[in-house]
Every structure is written in C-alpha cells, then in structure tokens.
Amino acid sequence: MNDPLKDTTPRPGVFARLRSSFLTGIVVILPVGLTIWLLWTLAGWVDGVVLPLVPNTFNPEKYIGINLRGVGIIFFLIFTIIVGWIAKGLIGRSLIRYAETLVDRMPFVRSIYSGAKQIAETVFAQSERSFEKACLVQYPRKGIWAVGFISTEAKGEIATRAETGSRLLSIFVPTTPNPTSGFLLFFPEEDVIELEMSLEEAAKLVISAGLVYPNPKDPTKPAIDLR
C-alpha cells in the first residue's frame, strides 16, 4: 500500500536536467548574440559605405592605425544632423523645392524619389500620424479573428460611399512574420474590438506567429516554460 504522505513523483534524471538547462541557456544567449551580431554587421556595412566618402584627414585610422568599427555611423549621424538643420532653414527649404521640381521632370526618377520620400516620411517623420491602438477584427470572414492596428477614421469618399451608419475606421492588418506588409481594411466602429496590450506587444505577437503572448501579470515579459 502506498503511503499518501510520501511524494511519489519521479525526479527528472540527469539528462532531463541538462536538457532543461541547455534550453534555458539558448533562450538567454540567442537574443543577446543575435542582437550583437546584427549591430556588428550593420556597423561594418555603414563603415564600408560612409568611410570611403570621408576625407583621409578626418579618418581616425590614419592617426591611430586601427580600424575602429562604428566610426562610419558617427560620421553619418553628424552629416544627417547637419543636413536636417540646413533643410529646416529658409535656404534649405528653397533648395529642396527647386531640386524636387527638377526631379518631377524625370519620369523614372520621379517615381523612385516619390516612393522613397513617402516611406521615409511615414517611418521617420516626427508627426502625429501613427497607429492608435491594437485591436481584434473578424477577417477574412466572420468567426476568424485577426490582430490589427487602428490607424485613423476614414474620411472623404471612402467614408461617404461606404454603406454603414456608424463611423468607419481604417485598420491595418499585418502579415506574419513580416508586419511591414499587410492589408488596409475599413471596418464599422462597432466591429472593432480594442485591445489593452500595447502596440509593441501586439507587434511581437504577430512577428512570433502567436508564440509570444503578453504576460497578464507583467505585460512586458512573456511567460517562458521550458519544463
């Protein structure tokens, strides 16, 4: 007869404990190592593009004899700040308008420049245009739910021609695992369920294909169980 006071749960063996420790180490090391590798590679790529354009007099390698990775990023930041400072002034704005009029006369170049400018303004411009909240919508049909981002209230012809009696919201539904692509959809306000999770947490959920959920106790840290 078994004694109910004794714990009969078998203890994991040595191999199981080593496997658990190894997986835990991978979870700790992989994000750190991948981040360092990406930053190191990006710094090397920027150096390879920027440093050949820098006069040899300003290159630190001439004086210390060592190739310091990341110096190109510093030169790029300084150059970008100077260009932005000039562009904010009256002369800079005039030069930009004049250059854009010249570009508008070049059919192929005009298309490339216009697209690149729109992307840059959307991603980097300091404006109030941004996603408001994460949400749930039924897409591509009723009963199937998708995570989306509330963009703005629909205006103009979209709002007037849509057959709905309530406000129409523009929702961006991203794809997995690349959230920069997706679908622009318009939903009546009552069909959009706002989520409490932040935009960053919703983006992590999309990128991880549903593997990383916000922890209800600590929304900034997903629960990881490697048992």
PDB file of C-alpha atoms in Angstrom:
ATOM      1  CA  MET A   1       0.000   0.000   0.000  1.00  0.00           C
ATOM      2  CA  ASN A   2       1.383   3.404  -0.997  1.00  0.00           C
ATOM      3  CA  ASP A   3       1.996   5.979   1.692  1.00  0.00           C
ATOM      4  CA  PRO A   4      -0.042   9.113   0.793  1.00  0.00           C
ATOM      5  CA  LEU A   5       2.385  11.294   2.768  1.00  0.00           C
ATOM      6  CA  LYS A   6       5.283  10.419   0.511  1.00  0.00           C
ATOM      7  CA  ASP A   7       5.876  12.246  -2.762  1.00  0.00           C
ATOM      8  CA  THR A   8       5.822   9.570  -5.444  1.00  0.00           C
ATOM      9  CA  THR A   9       6.561  11.991  -8.314  1.00  0.00           C
ATOM     10  CA  PRO A  10       9.720  10.724 -10.018  1.00  0.00           C
ATOM     11  CA  ARG A  11      12.570  13.216 -10.063  1.00  0.00           C
ATOM     12  CA  PRO A  12      13.892  14.107 -13.513  1.00  0.00           C
ATOM     13  CA  GLY A  13      17.065  12.372 -14.496  1.00  0.00           C
ATOM     14  CA  VAL A  14      20.437  13.946 -15.150  1.00  0.00           C
ATOM     15  CA  PHE A  15      19.869  14.096 -18.895  1.00  0.00           C
ATOM     16  CA  ALA A  16      16.490  15.833 -18.449  1.00  0.00           C
ATOM     17  CA  ARG A  17      18.034  18.430 -16.131  1.00  0.00           C
ATOM     18  CA  LEU A  18      20.897  19.046 -18.558  1.00  0.00           C
ATOM     19  CA  ARG A  19      18.422  19.411 -21.420  1.00  0.00           C
ATOM     20  CA  SER A  20      16.363  21.940 -19.437  1.00  0.00           C
ATOM     21  CA  SER A  21      19.469  23.941 -18.539  1.00  0.00           C
ATOM     22  CA  PHE A  22      20.654  23.868 -22.154  1.00  0.00           C
ATOM     23  CA  LEU A  23      17.316  25.184 -23.463  1.00  0.00           C
ATOM     24  CA  THR A  24      17.278  27.894 -20.817  1.00  0.00           C
ATOM     25  CA  GLY A  25      20.804  28.901 -21.845  1.00  0.00           C
ATOM     26  CA  ILE A  26      19.732  29.058 -25.501  1.00  0.00           C
ATOM     27  CA  VAL A  27      16.815  31.349 -24.600  1.00  0.00           C
ATOM     28  CA  VAL A  28      19.232  33.657 -22.747  1.00  0.00           C
ATOM     29  CA  ILE A  29      22.139  33.578 -25.216  1.00  0.00           C
ATOM     30  CA  LEU A  30      20.315  33.597 -28.576  1.00  0.00           C
ATOM     31  CA  PRO A  31      18.654  37.050 -28.313  1.00  0.00           C
ATOM     32  CA  VAL A  32      21.829  38.646 -26.934  1.00  0.00           C
ATOM     33  CA  GLY A  33      24.086  37.015 -29.517  1.00  0.00           C
ATOM     34  CA  LEU A  34      21.750  37.780 -32.416  1.00  0.00           C
ATOM     35  CA  THR A  35      21.438  41.420 -31.349  1.00  0.00           C
ATOM     36  CA  ILE A  36      25.211  41.849 -31.043  1.00  0.00           C
ATOM     37  CA  TRP A  37      25.784  40.161 -34.411  1.00  0.00           C
ATOM     38  CA  LEU A  38      23.214  42.348 -36.173  1.00  0.00           C
ATOM     39  CA  LEU A  39      24.630  45.548 -34.653  1.00  0.00           C
ATOM     40  CA  TRP A  40      28.198  44.497 -35.533  1.00  0.00           C
ATOM     41  CA  THR A  41      27.195  43.640 -39.103  1.00  0.00           C
ATOM     42  CA  LEU A  42      25.236  46.891 -39.512  1.00  0.00           C
ATOM     43  CA  ALA A  43      28.161  48.931 -38.202  1.00  0.00           C
ATOM     44  CA  GLY A  44      30.500  47.230 -40.665  1.00  0.00           C
ATOM     45  CA  TRP A  45      28.120  47.847 -43.572  1.00  0.00           C
ATOM     46  CA  VAL A  46      27.753  51.548 -42.692  1.00  0.00           C
ATOM     47  CA  ASP A  47      31.529  51.895 -42.346  1.00  0.00           C
ATOM     48  CA  GLY A  48      32.022  50.318 -45.760  1.00  0.00           C
ATOM     49  CA  VAL A  49      29.645  52.824 -47.364  1.00  0.00           C
ATOM     50  CA  VAL A  50      30.478  56.005 -45.428  1.00  0.00           C
ATOM     51  CA  LEU A  51      34.235  55.869 -44.715  1.00  0.00           C
ATOM     52  CA  PRO A  52      35.321  55.838 -48.393  1.00  0.00           C
ATOM     53  CA  LEU A  53      33.488  59.177 -48.733  1.00  0.00           C
ATOM     54  CA  VAL A  54      35.226  60.730 -45.726  1.00  0.00           C
ATOM     55  CA  PRO A  55      38.442  62.688 -46.461  1.00  0.00           C
ATOM     56  CA  ASN A  56      41.526  60.872 -45.238  1.00  0.00           C
ATOM     57  CA  THR A  57      42.364  63.822 -42.971  1.00  0.00           C
ATOM     58  CA  PHE A  58      39.286  63.152 -40.804  1.00  0.00           C
ATOM     59  CA  ASN A  59      39.660  59.369 -40.733  1.00  0.00           C
ATOM     60  CA  PRO A  60      40.825  58.225 -37.250  1.00  0.00           C
ATOM     61  CA  GLU A  61      42.544  55.181 -38.746  1.00  0.00           C
ATOM     62  CA  LYS A  62      45.203  57.489 -40.213  1.00  0.00           C
ATOM     63  CA  TYR A  63      46.283  58.605 -36.738  1.00  0.00           C
ATOM     64  CA  ILE A  64      45.802  55.514 -34.558  1.00  0.00           C
ATOM     65  CA  GLY A  65      46.474  52.838 -37.176  1.00  0.00           C
ATOM     66  CA  ILE A  66      43.433  50.800 -36.102  1.00  0.00           C
ATOM     67  CA  ASN A  67      40.176  50.368 -37.973  1.00  0.00           C
ATOM     68  CA  LEU A  68      37.524  51.252 -35.396  1.00  0.00           C
ATOM     69  CA  ARG A  69      34.216  49.702 -36.358  1.00  0.00           C
ATOM     70  CA  GLY A  70      31.326  52.119 -35.910  1.00  0.00           C
ATOM     71  CA  VAL A  71      33.178  55.321 -36.845  1.00  0.00           C
ATOM     72  CA  GLY A  72      31.151  55.500 -40.052  1.00  0.00           C
ATOM     73  CA  ILE A  73      27.951  55.634 -38.004  1.00  0.00           C
ATOM     74  CA  ILE A  74      29.265  58.674 -36.118  1.00  0.00           C
ATOM     75  CA  PHE A  75      30.127  60.456 -39.385  1.00  0.00           C
ATOM     76  CA  PHE A  76      26.705  59.518 -40.794  1.00  0.00           C
ATOM     77  CA  LEU A  77      24.882  60.884 -37.736  1.00  0.00           C
ATOM     78  CA  ILE A  78      26.823  64.156 -37.838  1.00  0.00           C
ATOM     79  CA  PHE A  79      26.221  64.547 -41.576  1.00  0.00           C
ATOM     80  CA  THR A  80      22.488  63.760 -41.205  1.00  0.00           C
ATOM     81  CA  ILE A  81      22.073  66.281 -38.375  1.00  0.00           C
ATOM     82  CA  ILE A  82      23.792  68.999 -40.432  1.00  0.00           C
ATOM     83  CA  VAL A  83      21.605  68.242 -43.467  1.00  0.00           C
ATOM     84  CA  GLY A  84      18.464  68.303 -41.319  1.00  0.00           C
ATOM     85  CA  TRP A  85      19.490  71.597 -39.716  1.00  0.00           C
ATOM     86  CA  ILE A  86      20.066  73.158 -43.137  1.00  0.00           C
ATOM     87  CA  ALA A  87      16.799  71.737 -44.511  1.00  0.00           C
ATOM     88  CA  LYS A  88      14.816  73.436 -41.727  1.00  0.00           C
ATOM     89  CA  GLY A  89      16.075  76.861 -42.767  1.00  0.00           C
ATOM     90  CA  LEU A  90      14.690  79.076 -45.488  1.00  0.00           C
ATOM     91  CA  ILE A  91      17.585  78.465 -47.867  1.00  0.00           C
ATOM     92  CA  GLY A  92      17.413  74.715 -47.333  1.00  0.00           C
ATOM     93  CA  ARG A  93      13.675  74.546 -47.985  1.00  0.00           C
ATOM     94  CA  SER A  94      14.115  76.610 -51.146  1.00  0.00           C
ATOM     95  CA  LEU A  95      16.856  74.310 -52.412  1.00  0.00           C
ATOM     96  CA  ILE A  96      14.757  71.238 -51.680  1.00  0.00           C
ATOM     97  CA  ARG A  97      11.744  72.656 -53.533  1.00  0.00           C
ATOM     98  CA  TYR A  98      13.950  73.546 -56.505  1.00  0.00           C
ATOM     99  CA  ALA A  99      15.513  70.074 -56.542  1.00  0.00           C
ATOM    100  CA  GLU A 100      12.089  68.429 -56.357  1.00  0.00           C
ATOM    101  CA  THR A 101      10.859  70.447 -59.336  1.00  0.00           C
ATOM    102  CA  LEU A 102      13.813  69.106 -61.312  1.00  0.00           C
ATOM    103  CA  VAL A 103      13.090  65.546 -60.192  1.00  0.00           C
ATOM    104  CA  ASP A 104       9.422  65.888 -61.205  1.00  0.00           C
ATOM    105  CA  ARG A 105      10.571  66.365 -64.809  1.00  0.00           C
ATOM    106  CA  MET A 106      12.282  62.968 -64.867  1.00  0.00           C
ATOM    107  CA  PRO A 107       9.637  60.228 -65.325  1.00  0.00           C
ATOM    108  CA  PHE A 108      11.539  57.195 -63.972  1.00  0.00           C
ATOM    109  CA  VAL A 109      13.489  59.058 -61.279  1.00  0.00           C
ATOM    110  CA  ARG A 110      10.304  60.834 -60.170  1.00  0.00           C
ATOM    111  CA  SER A 111       8.589  57.531 -59.317  1.00  0.00           C
ATOM    112  CA  ILE A 112      11.558  56.245 -57.307  1.00  0.00           C
ATOM    113  CA  TYR A 113      12.005  59.517 -55.417  1.00  0.00           C
ATOM    114  CA  SER A 114       8.302  59.862 -54.643  1.00  0.00           C
ATOM    115  CA  GLY A 115       8.067  56.337 -53.245  1.00  0.00           C
ATOM    116  CA  ALA A 116      11.241  56.668 -51.172  1.00  0.00           C
ATOM    117  CA  LYS A 117      10.081  60.014 -49.789  1.00  0.00           C
ATOM    118  CA  GLN A 118       6.707  58.638 -48.720  1.00  0.00           C
ATOM    119  CA  ILE A 119       8.352  55.691 -46.966  1.00  0.00           C
ATOM    120  CA  ALA A 120      10.859  57.954 -45.184  1.00  0.00           C
ATOM    121  CA  GLU A 121       8.160  60.385 -44.059  1.00  0.00           C
ATOM    122  CA  THR A 122       5.964  57.553 -42.800  1.00  0.00           C
ATOM    123  CA  VAL A 123       8.725  55.821 -40.836  1.00  0.00           C
ATOM    124  CA  PHE A 124      10.935  58.668 -39.605  1.00  0.00           C
ATOM    125  CA  ALA A 125       8.970  61.926 -39.741  1.00  0.00           C
ATOM    126  CA  GLN A 126       8.068  63.360 -36.344  1.00  0.00           C
ATOM    127  CA  SER A 127       4.334  63.819 -36.800  1.00  0.00           C
ATOM    128  CA  GLU A 128       1.087  62.829 -35.171  1.00  0.00           C
ATOM    129  CA  ARG A 129       0.397  60.175 -37.815  1.00  0.00           C
ATOM    130  CA  SER A 130       0.754  56.836 -36.119  1.00  0.00           C
ATOM    131  CA  PHE A 131      -1.255  53.798 -35.141  1.00  0.00           C
ATOM    132  CA  GLU A 132      -3.539  54.479 -32.206  1.00  0.00           C
ATOM    133  CA  LYS A 133      -4.231  51.085 -30.631  1.00  0.00           C
ATOM    134  CA  ALA A 134      -4.126  47.361 -31.281  1.00  0.00           C
ATOM    135  CA  CYS A 135      -7.448  45.697 -31.983  1.00  0.00           C
ATOM    136  CA  LEU A 136      -9.242  42.494 -32.945  1.00  0.00           C
ATOM    137  CA  VAL A 137     -11.290  42.244 -36.131  1.00  0.00           C
ATOM    138  CA  GLN A 138     -13.051  39.381 -37.832  1.00  0.00           C
ATOM    139  CA  TYR A 139     -11.063  38.755 -41.003  1.00  0.00           C
ATOM    140  CA  PRO A 140     -11.115  37.262 -43.645  1.00  0.00           C
ATOM    141  CA  ARG A 141     -14.629  36.148 -42.594  1.00  0.00           C
ATOM    142  CA  LYS A 142     -16.916  36.050 -39.593  1.00  0.00           C
ATOM    143  CA  GLY A 143     -15.631  33.763 -36.848  1.00  0.00           C
ATOM    144  CA  ILE A 144     -11.945  34.158 -37.745  1.00  0.00           C
ATOM    145  CA  TRP A 145     -10.125  36.797 -35.714  1.00  0.00           C
ATOM    146  CA  ALA A 146      -7.057  38.796 -36.688  1.00  0.00           C
ATOM    147  CA  VAL A 147      -4.883  41.294 -34.842  1.00  0.00           C
ATOM    148  CA  GLY A 148      -4.915  44.729 -36.402  1.00  0.00           C
ATOM    149  CA  PHE A 149      -3.821  48.287 -35.724  1.00  0.00           C
ATOM    150  CA  ILE A 150      -6.260  51.187 -35.666  1.00  0.00           C
ATOM    151  CA  SER A 151      -4.940  53.855 -37.999  1.00  0.00           C
ATOM    152  CA  THR A 152      -7.431  56.710 -38.423  1.00  0.00           C
ATOM    153  CA  GLU A 153     -11.081  57.401 -39.003  1.00  0.00           C
ATOM    154  CA  ALA A 154     -11.988  57.032 -42.659  1.00  0.00           C
ATOM    155  CA  LYS A 155     -12.570  60.334 -44.429  1.00  0.00           C
ATOM    156  CA  GLY A 156     -13.611  61.670 -47.817  1.00  0.00           C
ATOM    157  CA  GLU A 157     -15.044  59.419 -50.469  1.00  0.00           C
ATOM    158  CA  ILE A 158     -14.284  56.236 -48.506  1.00  0.00           C
ATOM    159  CA  ALA A 159     -16.450  57.397 -45.597  1.00  0.00           C
ATOM    160  CA  THR A 160     -19.308  58.750 -47.721  1.00  0.00           C
ATOM    161  CA  ARG A 161     -19.652  55.851 -50.162  1.00  0.00           C
ATOM    162  CA  ALA A 162     -19.376  53.012 -47.620  1.00  0.00           C
ATOM    163  CA  GLU A 163     -22.801  51.652 -46.713  1.00  0.00           C
ATOM    164  CA  THR A 164     -22.610  51.926 -42.935  1.00  0.00           C
ATOM    165  CA  GLY A 165     -24.474  54.020 -40.425  1.00  0.00           C
ATOM    166  CA  SER A 166     -21.568  54.421 -37.998  1.00  0.00           C
ATOM    167  CA  ARG A 167     -18.008  55.670 -38.043  1.00  0.00           C
ATOM    168  CA  LEU A 168     -15.679  53.809 -40.351  1.00  0.00           C
ATOM    169  CA  LEU A 169     -12.202  53.033 -39.045  1.00  0.00           C
ATOM    170  CA  SER A 170      -9.170  52.220 -41.171  1.00  0.00           C
ATOM    171  CA  ILE A 171      -7.465  49.110 -39.818  1.00  0.00           C
ATOM    172  CA  PHE A 172      -4.062  47.812 -40.843  1.00  0.00           C
ATOM    173  CA  VAL A 173      -3.909  44.010 -40.583  1.00  0.00           C
ATOM    174  CA  PRO A 174      -0.228  42.940 -40.735  1.00  0.00           C
ATOM    175  CA  THR A 175       1.135  39.689 -42.113  1.00  0.00           C
ATOM    176  CA  THR A 176       3.287  37.178 -40.237  1.00  0.00           C
ATOM    177  CA  PRO A 177       6.245  37.223 -39.672  1.00  0.00           C
ATOM    178  CA  ASN A 178       6.793  40.479 -41.583  1.00  0.00           C
ATOM    179  CA  PRO A 179       4.477  43.112 -40.065  1.00  0.00           C
ATOM    180  CA  THR A 180       5.573  45.807 -42.527  1.00  0.00           C
ATOM    181  CA  SER A 181       3.306  44.259 -45.147  1.00  0.00           C
ATOM    182  CA  GLY A 182      -0.398  43.656 -44.755  1.00  0.00           C
ATOM    183  CA  PHE A 183      -3.861  44.829 -45.717  1.00  0.00           C
ATOM    184  CA  LEU A 184      -5.669  48.130 -45.300  1.00  0.00           C
ATOM    185  CA  LEU A 185      -9.254  47.347 -44.330  1.00  0.00           C
ATOM    186  CA  PHE A 186     -12.193  49.532 -43.317  1.00  0.00           C
ATOM    187  CA  PHE A 187     -14.473  48.348 -40.518  1.00  0.00           C
ATOM    188  CA  PRO A 188     -17.509  49.896 -38.816  1.00  0.00           C
ATOM    189  CA  GLU A 189     -16.553  51.075 -35.339  1.00  0.00           C
ATOM    190  CA  GLU A 190     -18.810  48.520 -33.622  1.00  0.00           C
ATOM    191  CA  ASP A 191     -16.967  45.640 -35.354  1.00  0.00           C
ATOM    192  CA  VAL A 192     -13.583  46.680 -33.935  1.00  0.00           C
ATOM    193  CA  ILE A 193     -12.560  45.397 -30.503  1.00  0.00           C
ATOM    194  CA  GLU A 194      -9.794  47.456 -28.905  1.00  0.00           C
ATOM    195  CA  LEU A 195      -7.115  45.512 -27.005  1.00  0.00           C
ATOM    196  CA  GLU A 196      -5.398  46.521 -23.777  1.00  0.00           C
ATOM    197  CA  MET A 197      -2.000  45.304 -24.988  1.00  0.00           C
ATOM    198  CA  SER A 198       0.386  47.934 -26.327  1.00  0.00           C
ATOM    199  CA  LEU A 199       1.298  48.306 -29.991  1.00  0.00           C
ATOM    200  CA  GLU A 200       4.730  46.795 -29.281  1.00  0.00           C
ATOM    201  CA  GLU A 201       3.205  43.741 -27.600  1.00  0.00           C
ATOM    202  CA  ALA A 202       0.782  43.241 -30.482  1.00  0.00           C
ATOM    203  CA  ALA A 203       3.654  43.514 -32.971  1.00  0.00           C
ATOM    204  CA  LYS A 204       5.614  40.868 -31.035  1.00  0.00           C
ATOM    205  CA  LEU A 205       2.574  38.597 -31.150  1.00  0.00           C
ATOM    206  CA  VAL A 206       2.352  38.968 -34.918  1.00  0.00           C
ATOM    207  CA  ILE A 207       6.088  38.579 -35.559  1.00  0.00           C
ATOM    208  CA  SER A 208       6.326  35.445 -33.386  1.00  0.00           C
ATOM    209  CA  ALA A 209       3.351  33.850 -35.178  1.00  0.00           C
ATOM    210  CA  GLY A 210       1.425  33.600 -31.906  1.00  0.00           C
ATOM    211  CA  LEU A 211       4.273  32.146 -29.838  1.00  0.00           C
ATOM    212  CA  VAL A 212       4.886  35.219 -27.657  1.00  0.00           C
ATOM    213  CA  TYR A 213       1.860  36.405 -25.698  1.00  0.00           C
ATOM    214  CA  PRO A 214       1.896  39.283 -23.201  1.00  0.00           C
ATOM    215  CA  ASN A 215       2.000  38.054 -19.615  1.00  0.00           C
ATOM    216  CA  PRO A 216      -1.161  39.226 -17.776  1.00  0.00           C
ATOM    217  CA  LYS A 217       0.875  39.782 -14.597  1.00  0.00           C
ATOM    218  CA  ASP A 218       3.730  41.590 -16.313  1.00  0.00           C
ATOM    219  CA  PRO A 219       2.798  42.639 -19.871  1.00  0.00           C
ATOM    220  CA  THR A 220       6.419  43.429 -20.708  1.00  0.00           C
ATOM    221  CA  LYS A 221       7.651  39.865 -20.126  1.00  0.00           C
ATOM    222  CA  PRO A 222       6.222  36.833 -21.931  1.00  0.00           C
ATOM    223  CA  ALA A 223       5.988  33.669 -19.883  1.00  0.00           C
ATOM    224  CA  ILE A 224       8.522  31.008 -20.934  1.00  0.00           C
ATOM    225  CA  ASP A 225       8.159  27.458 -19.725  1.00  0.00           C
ATOM    226  CA  LEU A 226      10.953  25.056 -20.636  1.00  0.00           C
ATOM    227  CA  ARG A 227       9.978  22.163 -18.409  1.00  0.00           C
TER     228      ARG A 227
END
